[in-house]
């Protein structure tokens, strides 16, 4: 890939640089640039129209974003299993099923997520694009960024999103006979389904203190701010409903 | 050893042979994940130096090994390979399961791709808990295994009676029971 | 040394020719060789399937997934403090460095910043894990070429660094020491002097490796001009860290981005190498280890006083939002895209690990090389299986 005149290195990354990038992208992509979000001196998000995903990659590559960082996807549907902390003996609680997209909005359950970087101007862009709900297939980037090949395989395996034009969408991680798409929110973690999450059980007494009633770890460690947080990391019972200690 | 063939063995000879076996174990290192580095520290570093215990690391193949240390996460994709390598080892063979992942799945107990313990695949003699265990813990596991080998009934083993309580009951380094 | 592009062309032509020979049935029949998944020369359980024509590789395909543990799914059912415990184990040689970008991302979403002392200690531990990580790489490099001695050197001297990390965090290499808003604890007494001593020792170790291995004639013969990755290919595949710098790209996230860490306050050189071959990658790593010891020394000089923990709520809830933070980890760019919905745990975490991209170039770079070079090229790319498969 060669330098284009638009990709003249600038001294410092800043607002002007990122605003210029948005303008440049809009000039190249026109209507296909659906939404942008710019946090000054921090980061830049753009949402690309589904059909122009590949063109967006080509445009960015031509603008000097030669470094391919990653490509993945997000499933915006809230998990029907919550955080997997339900007691299997109880009926599952009511959960919202409303799909709410994040930064730069969107209209579909799945969104592609990718990031490319310009190593000379030290600036990166996070790209998003809606994946059609009825036919989750996107144009492949593997001809634009060679590194996207494996990332698309991974995304295909984890989310079940197809990539038109990808040379080889075999499974990357899991055995071929594996069923389901693990990173979809409705993929259950069976180990959490069949037995109660250990966190809902209160802290077990140490073997020697069997006779002593169990103390809450909050009381034991909450002397200073820092140790309190340490305790929060070490023991999790406060993050869940206190459950039956005998389970 | 015609005596052993006939399933009899004088006590003194048995003691001698067990002593010899316990201090000349070839260990096949099964580095799978993080624990492999601690195992490497125990086997290859001058600080821990497993050879002073009479254990020789780095055989060329599992077919030459007496002991295997399964160190690290066994995934469902890896499981067939683990089983095959274990089958290639000649009897008598011993297994040390090193680290929480190999013991029970460890921090990945709820993962969709991790085997919850190598004992689902192969019989384990020694469990070394920890995430990862310190090299000293692995060395203790090896010492405990050597003590067990010293008390083994070789003749019974030869006759195919593998029901000796010592052989069946796994040891946990640092105490505790296998649930 | 032959010119870079010329060598690359030659290897390309050799690859094409090997391919063509396979098609023409005059030649010997090709052979498929399986390396791994359990092989002492791979850092973990990587399996590589290579198609050979004689001694030459015509096609190579790494087969990953033998260490896939499902981190990205598991983060969705963990709380923020619990995620640190998990991500420690991605790149298991530089554990502390894995925690930092995740914690920084969570702090960014919560709009808090660790106090200066915590940032400095974080940077010190970050660089110590880099030294522990790369020193083992340098020793292991010898093993892959048939020289066993450097590995003993590496395990000997790495212990000193692990002792330092253990004295601070209590863990030899899964510290789980980083907290949102700072660190669990301050440095122990005597740490500064001991670290200075160890840093001197590590510089001696680097000199030893330089003499023993990098300067060795056989080593150079086997790595120079082998496995060349030109700049544009390296960028396209998203190679990062020393692999990218060895291809002549002057890019180091420690210097080139603003994160609340102490790298801005120290002086260090970002080493690059124009060749892009296996030797360059090893050489850059050696220089980086030296540079890291100097960074640690400088950080010890200017260590600010003060608390190591900011005021954070008792139970950590991260406000809704999205943040991307990446840092220059021992293996390369490691980043987390954290999506929060205001819950106790993240909604989605995309883990961008360096080795996944670094090894994705393998099918390209292994075409046309000879079988013994497969091992050296893979060794010089330096991957850790947990970092590929996650």
Tab-separated table of N, CA, C and O in Angstrom, chain A residues 225 228-230 232, chain C residues 81 110 112 180-181 309-319:
chain	number	residue	atom	x	y	z
A	225	UNK	N	-10.156	2.139	52.294
A	225	UNK	CA	-10.734	2.113	50.951
A	225	UNK	C	-10.122	1.034	50.094
A	225	UNK	O	-10.809	0.264	49.454
A	228	UNK	N	-10.915	-2.462	51.040
A	228	UNK	CA	-12.313	-2.780	50.788
A	228	UNK	C	-12.503	-3.229	49.350
A	228	UNK	O	-13.210	-4.202	49.068
A	229	UNK	N	-11.821	-2.536	48.450
A	229	UNK	CA	-11.951	-2.927	47.052
A	229	UNK	C	-11.300	-4.274	46.818
A	229	UNK	O	-11.782	-5.110	46.068
A	230	UNK	N	-10.183	-4.489	47.540
A	230	UNK	CA	-9.527	-5.780	47.412
A	230	UNK	C	-10.472	-6.885	47.844
A	230	UNK	O	-10.571	-7.931	47.194
A	232	UNK	N	-13.639	-6.762	47.738
A	232	UNK	CA	-14.694	-6.907	46.736
A	232	UNK	C	-14.228	-7.798	45.610
A	232	UNK	O	-14.992	-8.565	45.041
C	81	UNK	N	-14.214	-6.695	38.897
C	81	UNK	CA	-13.006	-7.185	39.588
C	81	UNK	C	-12.684	-8.637	39.253
C	81	UNK	O	-11.515	-9.024	39.245
C	110	UNK	N	-15.532	4.922	33.922
C	110	UNK	CA	-15.959	5.480	35.207
C	110	UNK	C	-15.455	6.898	35.397
C	110	UNK	O	-15.799	7.551	36.380
C	112	UNK	N	-12.491	7.942	36.220
C	112	UNK	CA	-11.596	8.142	37.338
C	112	UNK	C	-10.184	7.839	36.859
C	112	UNK	O	-9.995	7.241	35.796
C	180	UNK	N	-9.562	-1.370	40.016
C	180	UNK	CA	-10.110	-0.186	39.374
C	180	UNK	C	-9.895	0.983	40.328
C	180	UNK	O	-10.368	0.954	41.459
C	181	UNK	N	-9.146	1.960	39.881
C	181	UNK	CA	-8.847	3.117	40.734
C	181	UNK	C	-7.469	3.056	41.362
C	181	UNK	O	-7.106	3.960	42.097
C	309	UNK	N	-4.470	4.340	45.841
C	309	UNK	CA	-5.845	3.989	45.502
C	309	UNK	C	-6.688	5.255	45.481
C	309	UNK	O	-6.631	6.059	46.416
C	310	UNK	N	-7.437	5.417	44.395
C	310	UNK	CA	-8.352	6.551	44.328
C	310	UNK	C	-9.627	6.200	45.078
C	310	UNK	O	-9.841	5.049	45.460
C	311	UNK	N	-10.457	7.187	45.291
C	311	UNK	CA	-11.748	6.908	45.929
C	311	UNK	C	-12.655	6.226	44.911
C	311	UNK	O	-12.985	6.799	43.881
C	312	UNK	N	-13.016	5.015	45.219
C	312	UNK	CA	-13.953	4.313	44.340
C	312	UNK	C	-15.060	3.740	45.209
C	312	UNK	O	-14.853	3.484	46.388
C	313	UNK	N	-16.240	3.549	44.616
C	313	UNK	CA	-17.328	2.991	45.415
C	313	UNK	C	-17.018	1.582	45.898
C	313	UNK	O	-16.192	0.873	45.320
C	314	UNK	N	-17.702	1.189	46.919
C	314	UNK	CA	-17.498	-0.135	47.506
C	314	UNK	C	-17.831	-1.243	46.511
C	314	UNK	O	-17.097	-2.194	46.358
C	315	UNK	N	-18.960	-1.079	45.852
C	315	UNK	CA	-19.330	-2.063	44.826
C	315	UNK	C	-19.216	-1.363	43.482
C	315	UNK	O	-19.809	-0.304	43.270
C	316	UNK	N	-18.443	-1.958	42.601
C	316	UNK	CA	-18.099	-1.242	41.377
C	316	UNK	C	-19.150	-1.472	40.305
C	316	UNK	O	-19.397	-2.603	39.891
C	317	UNK	N	-19.793	-0.370	39.939
C	317	UNK	CA	-20.695	-0.398	38.794
C	317	UNK	C	-20.140	0.576	37.783
C	317	UNK	O	-19.889	1.739	38.111
C	318	UNK	N	-19.945	0.111	36.597
C	318	UNK	CA	-19.337	0.963	35.583
C	318	UNK	C	-20.457	1.571	34.746
C	318	UNK	O	-21.343	0.851	34.287
C	319	UNK	N	-20.466	2.898	34.584
C	319	UNK	CA	-21.540	3.539	33.821
C	319	UNK	C	-21.595	3.028	32.386
C	319	UNK	O	-20.586	2.557	31.836
